[in-house]
Every structure is written in C-alpha cells, then in structure tokens.
Short mmCIF file of C-alpha atoms and ligand atoms in Angstrom, two decimals:
data_model
loop_
_atom_site.label_atom_id
_atom_site.label_comp_id
_atom_site.label_asym_id
_atom_site.label_seq_id
_atom_site.Cartn_x
_atom_site.Cartn_y
_atom_site.Cartn_z
CA MET A 752 25.09 -73.08 -20.89
CA PHE A 753 23.27 -70.58 -18.65
CA GLN A 754 22.44 -71.52 -15.09
CA ILE A 755 19.73 -70.40 -12.74
CA PRO A 756 20.88 -67.78 -10.16
CA ARG A 757 21.90 -69.15 -6.75
CA GLY A 758 19.00 -69.55 -4.31
CA THR A 759 16.28 -69.41 -6.99
CA ARG A 760 14.17 -72.19 -8.47
CA ASP A 761 12.30 -73.13 -11.62
CA PHE A 762 8.96 -74.85 -11.11
CA ALA A 763 7.92 -77.56 -13.53
CA SER A 764 4.25 -77.94 -14.32
CA GLU A 765 3.63 -80.72 -11.74
CA GLU A 766 5.09 -78.43 -9.08
CA MET A 767 3.02 -75.46 -10.28
CA GLN A 768 -0.08 -77.64 -10.15
CA LYS A 769 0.62 -78.31 -6.45
CA ARG A 770 1.51 -74.70 -5.70
CA ASN A 771 -1.60 -73.31 -7.34
CA TYR A 772 -3.74 -75.85 -5.57
CA VAL A 773 -2.33 -74.93 -2.13
CA GLU A 774 -2.53 -71.20 -2.92
CA GLY A 775 -6.21 -71.68 -3.80
CA LEU A 776 -6.89 -73.38 -0.46
CA MET A 777 -5.06 -70.63 1.43
CA ARG A 778 -6.94 -67.90 -0.43
CA LYS A 779 -10.25 -69.54 0.49
CA THR A 780 -9.32 -69.61 4.18
CA PHE A 781 -8.24 -65.94 4.17
CA GLN A 782 -11.55 -65.03 2.57
CA SER A 783 -13.53 -67.16 5.01
CA PHE A 784 -12.11 -64.93 7.78
CA GLY A 785 -13.24 -61.76 5.95
CA TYR A 786 -9.81 -60.77 4.59
CA ARG A 787 -9.42 -59.08 1.17
CA GLU A 788 -6.49 -59.56 -1.18
CA VAL A 789 -4.07 -56.76 -2.06
CA GLN A 790 -0.91 -56.55 -4.12
CA THR A 791 2.08 -54.22 -3.87
CA PRO A 792 5.13 -53.83 -6.16
CA THR A 793 8.03 -56.28 -6.13
CA PHE A 794 10.46 -53.43 -5.42
CA GLU A 795 10.15 -50.45 -3.10
CA ASN A 796 12.25 -47.49 -2.09
CA LEU A 797 15.13 -48.86 -0.04
CA GLU A 798 14.28 -46.51 2.83
CA LEU A 799 11.02 -48.35 3.47
CA PHE A 800 13.04 -51.28 4.79
CA THR A 801 15.88 -49.36 6.47
CA ALA A 802 13.40 -47.11 8.31
CA LYS A 803 12.45 -49.89 10.69
CA SER A 804 15.59 -52.02 10.76
CA GLY A 805 18.43 -49.58 10.13
CA ASP A 806 21.16 -49.82 7.49
CA THR A 807 22.39 -53.22 8.71
CA ILE A 808 19.47 -54.83 6.89
CA ILE A 809 20.99 -53.76 3.54
CA GLU A 810 23.36 -56.74 3.91
CA GLU A 811 20.35 -59.04 3.63
CA LEU A 812 18.66 -57.20 0.76
CA TYR A 813 18.80 -57.14 -3.00
CA SER A 814 19.19 -53.38 -3.28
CA PHE A 815 20.21 -51.38 -6.33
CA LYS A 816 20.15 -47.97 -7.96
CA ASP A 817 17.90 -47.38 -10.96
CA LYS A 818 18.91 -45.29 -13.97
CA SER A 819 17.87 -42.11 -12.13
CA GLU A 820 20.04 -43.01 -9.14
CA ARG A 821 17.08 -43.89 -6.93
CA ASP A 822 17.88 -46.36 -4.14
CA LEU A 823 15.52 -49.32 -4.49
CA ALA A 824 15.25 -52.80 -3.03
CA LEU A 825 13.46 -56.02 -3.88
CA ARG A 826 11.07 -56.56 -0.98
CA PRO A 827 12.33 -58.96 1.72
CA GLU A 828 8.84 -59.21 3.22
CA LEU A 829 5.42 -57.62 2.73
CA THR A 830 4.41 -56.07 6.04
CA ALA A 831 6.29 -52.81 5.43
CA PRO A 832 4.95 -52.51 1.83
CA VAL A 833 1.36 -53.19 2.92
CA ILE A 834 1.60 -50.63 5.75
CA ARG A 835 3.16 -48.14 3.29
CA PHE A 836 0.15 -48.77 1.01
CA TYR A 837 -2.23 -48.32 3.97
CA VAL A 838 -0.68 -45.03 5.08
CA GLU A 839 -0.56 -43.70 1.50
CA LYS A 840 -4.04 -44.68 0.34
CA LEU A 841 -6.18 -46.67 2.75
CA GLN A 842 -6.27 -44.75 6.02
CA MET A 843 -9.84 -43.60 5.46
CA GLU A 844 -11.18 -47.15 4.95
CA PRO A 845 -13.55 -48.48 7.64
CA LYS A 846 -11.82 -50.39 10.44
CA PRO A 847 -10.75 -52.98 11.09
CA LEU A 848 -9.07 -53.38 7.75
CA LYS A 849 -8.24 -57.01 6.97
CA LEU A 850 -5.78 -57.37 4.09
CA PHE A 851 -4.06 -60.47 2.74
CA TYR A 852 -1.45 -61.06 0.07
CA PHE A 853 0.70 -63.56 -1.78
CA GLY A 854 4.05 -62.39 -3.06
CA ASN A 855 7.63 -63.34 -3.83
CA CYS A 856 10.24 -62.00 -1.41
CA TYR A 857 13.98 -61.64 -1.88
CA ARG A 858 16.68 -62.05 0.75
CA TYR A 859 20.40 -62.44 0.41
CA ASP A 860 20.25 -65.56 2.64
CA ARG A 861 22.62 -68.54 2.55
CA PRO A 862 20.56 -71.01 0.47
CA GLN A 863 19.74 -74.45 1.87
CA LYS A 864 16.70 -76.71 1.98
CA GLY A 865 13.74 -74.51 2.91
CA ARG A 866 15.82 -71.32 2.63
CA TYR A 867 15.98 -69.55 -0.71
CA ARG A 868 16.92 -66.14 -2.09
CA GLU A 869 13.59 -65.88 -3.87
CA PHE A 870 10.68 -67.35 -1.92
CA LYS A 871 6.99 -66.81 -1.59
CA GLN A 872 5.04 -65.56 1.39
CA ALA A 873 1.33 -65.71 2.08
CA GLY A 874 0.37 -63.26 4.78
CA CYS A 875 -2.02 -60.70 6.16
CA GLU A 876 -2.35 -57.58 8.27
CA ILE A 877 -5.22 -56.49 10.49
CA ILE A 878 -5.31 -52.75 11.04
CA GLY A 879 -7.32 -50.79 13.59
CA THR A 880 -8.00 -53.18 16.47
CA ASP A 881 -6.08 -54.61 19.40
CA THR A 882 -8.78 -56.56 21.24
CA PRO A 883 -7.86 -60.04 22.50
CA GLU A 884 -10.47 -61.49 20.11
CA ALA A 885 -8.80 -59.75 17.14
CA TYR A 886 -5.45 -61.31 18.07
CA ALA A 887 -7.00 -64.70 18.80
CA GLU A 888 -8.78 -64.66 15.43
CA LEU A 889 -5.58 -63.65 13.64
CA ILE A 890 -3.61 -66.49 15.23
CA ALA A 891 -6.44 -68.94 14.57
CA LEU A 892 -6.42 -67.85 10.91
CA ALA A 893 -2.73 -68.68 10.54
CA TYR A 894 -3.33 -72.06 12.13
CA GLU A 895 -6.43 -72.80 10.03
CA ILE A 896 -4.67 -71.85 6.79
CA LEU A 897 -1.98 -74.44 7.43
CA LYS A 898 -4.48 -77.04 8.61
CA ASN A 899 -6.81 -76.45 5.66
CA ALA A 900 -3.83 -76.69 3.31
CA GLY A 901 -3.62 -80.29 4.53
CA LEU A 902 -0.93 -80.22 7.23
CA LYS A 903 -1.48 -82.60 10.13
CA ASN A 904 1.58 -82.05 12.29
CA ILE A 905 2.00 -78.38 13.24
CA LYS A 906 2.73 -76.63 16.52
CA LEU A 907 1.63 -73.17 17.56
CA ASN A 908 3.74 -71.24 20.07
CA ILE A 909 2.66 -67.91 21.47
CA GLY A 910 4.80 -65.37 23.27
CA ASN A 911 4.59 -61.77 24.37
CA LEU A 912 7.37 -59.22 24.01
CA THR A 913 5.98 -56.80 26.59
CA ILE A 914 5.99 -59.57 29.16
CA LEU A 915 9.43 -60.75 28.07
CA SER A 916 10.82 -57.22 28.47
CA SER A 917 9.35 -57.06 31.91
CA LEU A 918 10.98 -60.41 32.74
CA PHE A 919 14.31 -59.01 31.58
CA ALA A 920 13.70 -55.95 33.73
CA SER A 921 12.93 -58.11 36.77
CA LEU A 922 16.35 -59.71 36.32
CA LYS A 923 17.81 -56.19 36.10
CA LEU A 924 19.44 -56.91 32.73
CA SER A 925 20.94 -53.97 30.87
CA LYS A 926 19.89 -53.16 27.28
CA ASP A 927 23.18 -54.57 26.01
CA GLN A 928 22.72 -57.76 27.96
CA GLN A 929 19.19 -58.10 26.56
CA LYS A 930 20.54 -57.54 23.07
CA TYR A 931 23.07 -60.31 23.59
CA LEU A 932 20.45 -62.75 24.91
CA THR A 933 17.72 -62.14 22.32
CA PRO A 934 19.29 -63.97 19.34
CA LEU A 935 20.26 -66.88 21.64
CA ILE A 936 16.67 -67.14 22.85
CA ASP A 937 15.40 -66.81 19.27
CA LYS A 938 17.56 -69.75 18.20
CA SER A 939 16.48 -71.81 21.26
CA MET A 940 20.11 -71.99 22.45
CA PHE A 941 18.99 -72.30 26.05
CA ASP A 942 22.26 -73.69 27.44
CA ASP A 943 23.99 -70.57 26.15
CA VAL A 944 21.27 -68.37 27.63
CA GLN A 945 21.78 -70.04 30.99
CA LYS A 946 25.52 -69.58 30.79
CA ALA A 947 25.20 -65.93 29.78
CA LEU A 948 22.83 -65.23 32.68
CA GLU A 949 25.30 -66.75 35.11
CA ASP A 950 28.09 -64.68 33.52
CA PHE A 951 25.91 -61.61 34.11
CA GLY A 952 25.98 -62.53 37.81
CA ILE A 953 22.50 -63.99 38.17
CA ALA A 954 22.18 -66.79 40.72
CA LYS A 955 22.04 -70.29 39.24
CA SER A 956 18.66 -71.14 40.78
CA ILE A 957 17.08 -68.01 39.29
CA SER A 958 18.66 -68.40 35.86
CA GLU A 959 17.61 -72.06 35.71
CA ASP A 960 14.07 -71.12 36.61
CA PHE A 961 14.12 -68.35 33.99
CA VAL A 962 15.38 -70.61 31.21
CA GLN A 963 12.83 -73.24 32.15
CA MET A 964 10.10 -70.63 31.95
CA LEU A 965 11.21 -69.42 28.52
CA GLN A 966 10.55 -72.89 27.15
CA ASN A 967 7.45 -73.87 29.01
CA SER A 968 5.63 -70.82 30.21
CA ASP A 969 2.66 -70.58 32.47
CA ILE A 970 0.86 -67.30 33.16
CA LYS A 971 0.50 -67.96 36.88
CA GLN A 972 4.15 -68.91 37.20
CA LEU A 973 5.13 -65.79 35.24
CA MET A 974 3.19 -63.61 37.67
CA LYS A 975 5.75 -64.48 40.32
CA TYR A 976 8.41 -62.58 38.42
CA MET A 977 6.42 -59.56 37.41
CA LYS A 978 6.62 -56.17 38.97
CA ASP A 979 3.39 -54.90 40.40
CA ASP A 980 2.78 -52.80 37.29
CA GLU A 981 -0.67 -52.01 35.91
CA ASN A 982 0.43 -52.20 32.23
CA ILE A 983 2.02 -55.59 32.70
CA LYS A 984 -1.01 -56.87 34.59
CA ASN A 985 -3.25 -55.79 31.70
CA GLU A 986 -0.95 -57.40 29.16
CA MET A 987 -0.93 -60.64 31.16
CA ALA A 988 -4.73 -60.64 31.41
CA LYS A 989 -4.94 -60.03 27.66
CA GLN A 990 -2.49 -62.82 26.90
CA GLU A 991 -4.46 -65.17 29.12
CA GLU A 992 -7.67 -64.29 27.32
CA ILE A 993 -6.10 -64.83 23.89
CA MET A 994 -4.90 -68.28 24.97
CA LYS A 995 -8.32 -69.12 26.38
CA LEU A 996 -10.14 -68.02 23.20
CA LEU A 997 -7.76 -70.08 21.06
CA LYS A 998 -8.33 -73.17 23.17
CA ASP A 999 -12.02 -72.88 24.01
CA SER A 1000 -13.58 -71.00 21.08
CA PHE A 1001 -11.24 -71.80 18.18
CA LYS A 1002 -10.61 -75.31 19.58
CA ILE A 1003 -6.89 -75.20 18.94
CA LYS A 1004 -5.51 -77.68 21.44
CA ASN A 1005 -1.81 -77.78 20.60
CA CYS A 1006 -0.94 -74.18 21.31
CA GLN A 1007 1.58 -73.34 23.93
CA LEU A 1008 2.62 -70.19 25.73
CA LYS A 1009 6.32 -69.79 25.09
CA MET A 1010 8.16 -66.70 26.23
CA SER A 1011 11.13 -67.62 24.03
CA ILE A 1012 9.33 -66.37 20.90
CA VAL A 1013 11.21 -63.11 20.18
CA ARG A 1014 10.93 -62.35 16.46
CA GLY A 1015 13.39 -59.41 16.50
CA LEU A 1016 12.39 -56.97 19.23
CA ASP A 1017 12.60 -54.08 16.69
CA TYR A 1018 9.05 -53.55 15.50
CA TYR A 1019 6.99 -56.23 17.19
CA THR A 1020 5.22 -55.28 20.42
CA GLY A 1021 3.04 -57.39 22.72
CA VAL A 1022 1.71 -60.71 21.44
CA VAL A 1023 3.87 -62.68 18.98
CA PHE A 1024 3.52 -66.19 17.63
CA GLU A 1025 5.13 -68.84 15.46
CA ILE A 1026 3.91 -72.03 13.86
CA GLU A 1027 6.34 -74.81 13.09
CA ALA A 1028 6.31 -78.13 11.30
CA PRO A 1029 8.61 -80.31 13.44
CA SER A 1030 9.03 -82.71 10.48
CA LEU A 1031 11.09 -80.12 8.59
CA GLY A 1032 14.13 -80.16 10.90
CA ALA A 1033 16.34 -77.06 10.87
CA GLU A 1034 14.11 -74.81 8.73
CA LYS A 1035 10.90 -75.83 10.45
CA GLN A 1036 9.34 -72.44 11.01
CA LEU A 1037 6.33 -72.07 8.73
CA CYS A 1038 4.82 -68.88 10.04
CA GLY A 1039 5.67 -65.90 12.20
CA GLY A 1040 3.64 -62.92 13.29
CA GLY A 1041 2.23 -60.74 15.99
CA ALA A 1042 1.37 -57.17 16.94
CA TYR A 1043 3.75 -54.51 15.65
CA GLU A 1044 4.15 -50.76 15.20
CA LEU A 1045 4.97 -49.24 11.82
CA VAL A 1046 2.09 -46.90 10.95
CA LYS A 1047 3.44 -43.90 12.87
CA LEU A 1048 6.97 -44.47 11.64
CA PHE A 1049 5.58 -44.31 8.07
CA GLY A 1050 3.78 -41.04 8.79
CA GLY A 1051 0.26 -42.35 9.47
CA ASN A 1052 -2.13 -41.77 12.35
CA GLN A 1053 -1.48 -44.16 15.22
CA THR A 1054 -3.62 -47.29 15.01
CA PRO A 1055 -2.95 -50.83 16.20
CA THR A 1056 -1.61 -53.33 13.66
CA ALA A 1057 -0.89 -57.04 13.68
CA GLY A 1058 -0.22 -59.68 11.05
CA PHE A 1059 1.69 -62.77 10.05
CA ALA A 1060 3.61 -64.26 7.14
CA ILE A 1061 3.56 -67.89 6.14
CA GLY A 1062 6.50 -69.37 4.24
CA PHE A 1063 4.67 -70.76 1.21
CA ASP A 1064 7.59 -72.90 -0.01
CA ARG A 1065 8.12 -74.45 3.40
CA THR A 1066 4.43 -75.24 3.64
CA LEU A 1067 4.78 -77.24 0.43
CA LEU A 1068 7.90 -78.97 1.74
CA ALA A 1069 6.03 -79.88 4.94
CA LEU A 1070 3.11 -81.27 2.91
CA GLU A 1071 5.56 -83.38 0.90
CA THR A 1072 7.18 -84.73 4.08
CA GLU A 1073 3.73 -85.67 5.35
CA ASN A 1074 3.18 -87.55 2.03
CA TYR A 1075 0.21 -85.38 1.21
CA LYS A 1076 -1.66 -86.63 -1.87
CA PHE A 1077 -1.97 -83.64 -4.19
CA PRO A 1078 -4.64 -83.84 -6.88
CA THR A 1079 -2.96 -84.20 -10.28
CA PHE A 1080 -3.89 -82.29 -13.39
CA LYS A 1081 -5.49 -84.45 -16.05
CA LEU A 1082 -6.24 -83.24 -19.54
CA ASP A 1083 -9.90 -83.99 -20.39
CA VAL A 1084 -9.40 -84.75 -24.06
CA TYR A 1085 -6.62 -85.24 -26.59
CA VAL A 1086 -7.79 -84.86 -30.18
CA ILE A 1087 -6.11 -86.88 -32.93
CA PRO A 1088 -6.70 -86.06 -36.60
CA VAL A 1089 -5.92 -89.33 -38.41
CA ASN A 1090 -4.52 -87.48 -41.43
CA GLN A 1091 -3.74 -83.96 -42.59
CA GLU A 1092 -7.16 -83.46 -44.20
CA MET A 1093 -8.81 -83.98 -40.83
CA VAL A 1094 -6.93 -81.08 -39.20
CA PRO A 1095 -9.37 -78.19 -39.93
CA LYS A 1096 -12.41 -80.13 -38.69
CA SER A 1097 -10.43 -81.36 -35.66
CA LEU A 1098 -9.51 -77.79 -34.74
CA GLU A 1099 -13.14 -76.78 -35.08
CA ILE A 1100 -14.11 -79.54 -32.61
CA VAL A 1101 -11.33 -78.47 -30.23
CA GLN A 1102 -12.61 -74.91 -30.34
CA THR A 1103 -16.21 -75.87 -29.43
CA LEU A 1104 -15.02 -78.05 -26.58
CA ARG A 1105 -12.77 -75.29 -25.18
CA GLU A 1106 -15.73 -72.93 -25.23
CA GLN A 1107 -17.41 -75.37 -22.83
CA ALA A 1108 -14.47 -75.10 -20.41
CA ILE A 1109 -13.21 -78.57 -21.32
CA ASN A 1110 -9.39 -78.88 -21.25
CA VAL A 1111 -8.38 -80.02 -24.70
CA ASP A 1112 -5.13 -80.55 -26.53
CA ILE A 1113 -4.59 -81.65 -30.14
CA ASP A 1114 -1.84 -83.37 -32.08
CA LEU A 1115 0.22 -80.57 -33.64
CA LEU A 1116 2.98 -82.83 -34.95
CA ARG A 1117 0.94 -84.86 -37.48
CA ARG A 1118 2.01 -87.96 -35.59
CA GLY A 1119 -0.71 -90.41 -36.64
CA ILE A 1120 -2.96 -92.53 -34.39
CA GLY A 1121 -0.51 -94.98 -32.79
CA LYS A 1122 2.05 -92.44 -31.60
CA SER A 1123 -0.62 -89.89 -30.68
CA LEU A 1124 -2.42 -92.39 -28.45
CA LYS A 1125 0.88 -93.16 -26.72
CA TYR A 1126 1.44 -89.46 -26.19
CA ALA A 1127 -2.12 -88.97 -24.90
CA SER A 1128 -1.57 -91.59 -22.24
CA SER A 1129 1.86 -90.18 -21.35
CA ILE A 1130 0.25 -86.82 -20.54
CA SER A 1131 -2.57 -88.60 -18.63
CA SER A 1132 -5.37 -87.44 -20.87
CA LYS A 1133 -8.67 -88.93 -19.71
CA ARG A 1134 -9.93 -89.45 -23.26
CA ALA A 1135 -8.85 -89.28 -26.87
CA ILE A 1136 -11.05 -88.17 -29.75
CA ILE A 1137 -10.05 -89.71 -33.05
CA VAL A 1138 -11.20 -87.73 -36.09
CA GLY A 1139 -11.23 -89.94 -39.19
CA PRO A 1140 -12.79 -89.64 -42.67
CA LYS A 1141 -15.20 -92.57 -42.31
CA GLU A 1142 -16.79 -91.34 -39.07
CA LEU A 1143 -16.81 -87.78 -40.35
CA GLU A 1144 -19.08 -88.83 -43.24
CA SER A 1145 -21.79 -89.42 -40.64
CA GLN A 1146 -20.82 -86.31 -38.63
CA SER A 1147 -19.26 -88.52 -35.94
CA VAL A 1148 -15.94 -89.14 -34.19
CA THR A 1149 -14.49 -91.99 -32.12
CA ILE A 1150 -14.07 -91.31 -28.40
CA ARG A 1151 -11.63 -93.54 -26.54
CA ASP A 1152 -11.49 -93.92 -22.77
CA MET A 1153 -7.73 -93.86 -22.15
CA LYS A 1154 -7.98 -95.91 -18.98
CA THR A 1155 -10.17 -98.82 -20.17
CA GLY A 1156 -9.41 -98.58 -23.90
CA GLU A 1157 -13.15 -98.68 -24.59
CA GLN A 1158 -14.17 -96.83 -27.82
CA LYS A 1159 -17.49 -95.36 -28.88
CA THR A 1160 -18.74 -93.58 -32.00
CA VAL A 1161 -20.38 -90.29 -31.01
CA LYS A 1162 -22.11 -87.62 -33.12
CA ILE A 1163 -20.11 -84.38 -33.16
CA LYS A 1164 -23.08 -82.42 -31.82
CA ASP A 1165 -23.31 -84.83 -28.86
CA ILE A 1166 -19.61 -84.77 -27.82
CA VAL A 1167 -20.01 -82.18 -25.02
CA GLU A 1168 -22.90 -84.03 -23.47
CA PHE A 1169 -21.08 -87.37 -23.81
CA LEU A 1170 -18.00 -85.96 -22.08
CA LYS A 1171 -20.02 -84.52 -19.24
P1 AMP B 450 9.75 -63.71 8.46
O1 AMP B 450 9.25 -62.61 7.56
O2 AMP B 450 11.25 -63.74 8.57
O3 AMP B 450 9.03 -63.76 9.77
O4 AMP B 450 9.40 -65.07 7.72
C1 AMP B 450 8.10 -65.58 7.65
C2 AMP B 450 8.19 -66.97 7.09
O5 AMP B 450 8.74 -66.93 5.77
C3 AMP B 450 9.13 -67.89 7.84
O6 AMP B 450 8.47 -68.50 8.92
C4 AMP B 450 9.55 -68.88 6.80
O7 AMP B 450 8.59 -69.92 6.71
C5 AMP B 450 9.53 -68.07 5.53
N1 AMP B 450 10.88 -67.68 5.13
C6 AMP B 450 11.66 -66.70 5.64
N2 AMP B 450 12.83 -66.60 4.99
C7 AMP B 450 12.81 -67.56 4.03
C8 AMP B 450 13.72 -67.97 3.01
N3 AMP B 450 14.90 -67.37 2.82
N4 AMP B 450 13.35 -69.00 2.20
C9 AMP B 450 12.16 -69.61 2.35
N5 AMP B 450 11.26 -69.25 3.29
C10 AMP B 450 11.56 -68.24 4.11
#
C-alpha cells in the first residue's frame, strides 16, 4: 500500500469545506483593505531564496535539478516570489501597490502538530510606502483577518529591529554576540539570554533590566538606553505613532510593544510583528511580518516594502481549539428515480435544477427508494425528489423534506419555485 509523504496531508471534504470557508473570509478582508490577489509559481529558481538567506537555507528547502540541470526549489514562502514578480513586471504600477496571495509552501521541517512540510500561507505585501499609517494599516489587516476568520483569543506583539540593534549597540555587544543572542531571544529563552549577557561581562542589574525590557517594552523606558541619535529618535517616534494608531484608530487593544520580536535579522528592517494564538501551545505563532528590504537585492529600484504571512493551517487549528462552529455543506436535493425507466426524466430534472444553481445529486446506483432515502440522509441532503411513474403521468414529482419527513406532490415546472 502507498503512503502519503511525511509532513503532508490529505483533506477530506468536510475539512475542505472549512478551509474554503475560512479562505473566503480572509479574501474578503484583504479586499476590504484594498489589496488585490496575485499568484506566482509553486517553484522558483533556487537562487531567489539563497540570494537573501545564503546557502544554509538549502537545508530547509525542497530543491532539485530539472532535466536541463537548472537549480530549482519549491517555494518556502511567498515574499521573495512576489517581490521577484514586482521587480520583473510590476515596477511601473501606481504606488502603493497592495498585493495578497494564498499559496502552498514547502519546508524540510521536522513535522509535528501545526508544523508540516507542505503548508499553506495567506499573506500580502505593500510596496512603495513607509508611513506610520501604512504600517499600522498593514498590522491591523493581519489582526482583522484573524478576527474576521472567527478567532477570539489572539495576541499581537510588535517590535522594531532598528531599535533592537541600537539596544545591542548600547550594550556594546559584538556582531558575533548579537548573532548568538538573536535565536535565544526569538525562542523567548530569556533565562539563557540573561546568562549569556552576564557571560559577556554585562553587569547583572543591566542585563536583568534588558531582559525585562525585551519582554515588556515601553517606549519611554527604552529611551533611557538609546544613544542620542537622530535616526533612532525618528524610528522611536514612528514606532510610537504606529502603536497609537493601532490602539486609537484601529481600536486594537491587546497589542503590545515587545522588543523580543526578531524574525531573523537578515532581511527585515524596522517594524516587525507577530500574532499568536496562545491556545495552540508550542506552535502558537499564526502570523509574522514587518518591513523588509529585497527589491534592490533583486535588481529593482529602491522602494519601501512590508508584508506578512499567516499560517493558514494553524489558523484552522486555532479555530478548532476555540470550538468554532463551521457552517456545514448541505446538498439541496437528492433525486431518486424509483425504477430504471425513470432515469432519463430524472436526469432532465437534475439538469434544470443545476442550471438554477441548486446543488443536486442523483442516485447513480439504481438503489431503489428505501436505500436511496437512507443515503440522502447520510449525506445530509435537505430534500429528496422521488420520481415515480404515477406522479409523472401528471407531470409531477414527490418532494420530501428530509428533516421532518413531510412529503408533497409538486408539478415539475414548479419545483424551482417550491425549493426556493
Ligand atoms: P514565516 O514565513 O516563517 O514567518 O511563517 C509565517 C507563518 O507560517 C508562521 O507564523 C506559521 O503560522 C506558518 N508556518 C511556518 N512554517 C510552517 C510549517 N512548517 N507548517 C505550518 N505552518 C507554518
């Protein structure tokens, strides 16, 4: 027997019903913020992903050579592909350009609950603006998408890599020391951060204060640590404005400034953010994003870019943990020809109903009334239409309400109206 590859999943129809429903809600929210959908290929030239992250990323990729020896990779995320698309074909479009996407991503991760080798992301990029309102709107969009999808318990944390770098600088940490600390901070291993800082020779009182600030940051408190540098002052003012817009204009109350949001210092710059669903435990991060720089690296004209990616599968897991009631798919009508002679007329009825956008199925196994009715209720059909010779003589059929069992004789020409 063949088995599904490790880290991948099949989705049964009930699951697809839920996924399509949530995707529809997300799409609506993207569009309500003026974003337009784009699609890029599932695989790209390998270089697109190594350009920003170096060759070490190949370990995490599904990369391969095609028959002409080209180095390709299944995409691990969609920001690089969308920016490649922008630089290749969309640079002349009016700004800001607001693009969103849904797409499967592939990573050679160690599979566990909420972590797969094939998973879906919903995300967006905003190109051509770096105003505080653009960032605030982007962050609010991520939050609204998850809220509108039905999630009740989510937390938004906002950081800033420019400010974090300056904090590192104020502690006089070397590049290597910063590199050592970053993954620890990313994984919220604050005891280890504290210990490392002390090992680097930083006084206990200062390192304690620093670790405290990483977790619960306050702009005014941060100011204490900052050098008197114009750039940093501007960045702080911007960050403060973003936070204020999110709280006062977008009315997002549970957002917190958290300098421990790092998101891989490689290509992110300035404001960064994450949204988590605490109910999910270890793999609780639903969304990550921020301002980043890729356009120039890909050969385009410098312009500001920012975006985020939402883990679609984790969003569904979080909805399940919150016992979200998904609408279920119900077939409108199941048609039952009582004998073989009734089949052609039954199919004709099915066809007219389908033309009216009614969801109809028909017995294709010649099962007879009893078994067909059982089947109709097992697939949760709202109604059954029984096509028999006696009713047909008067151009009629029997329509049965599958919930109450009530039956009515209805003229064929009146079926659509009756069903509506
Ligand atoms: P990233 O591109 O790493 O910032 O990821 C964005 C979001 O995608 C994360 O917050 C997760 O929700 C989701 N995600 C990342 N990797 C995986 C994975 N292997 N399986 C499922 N979801 C993932």
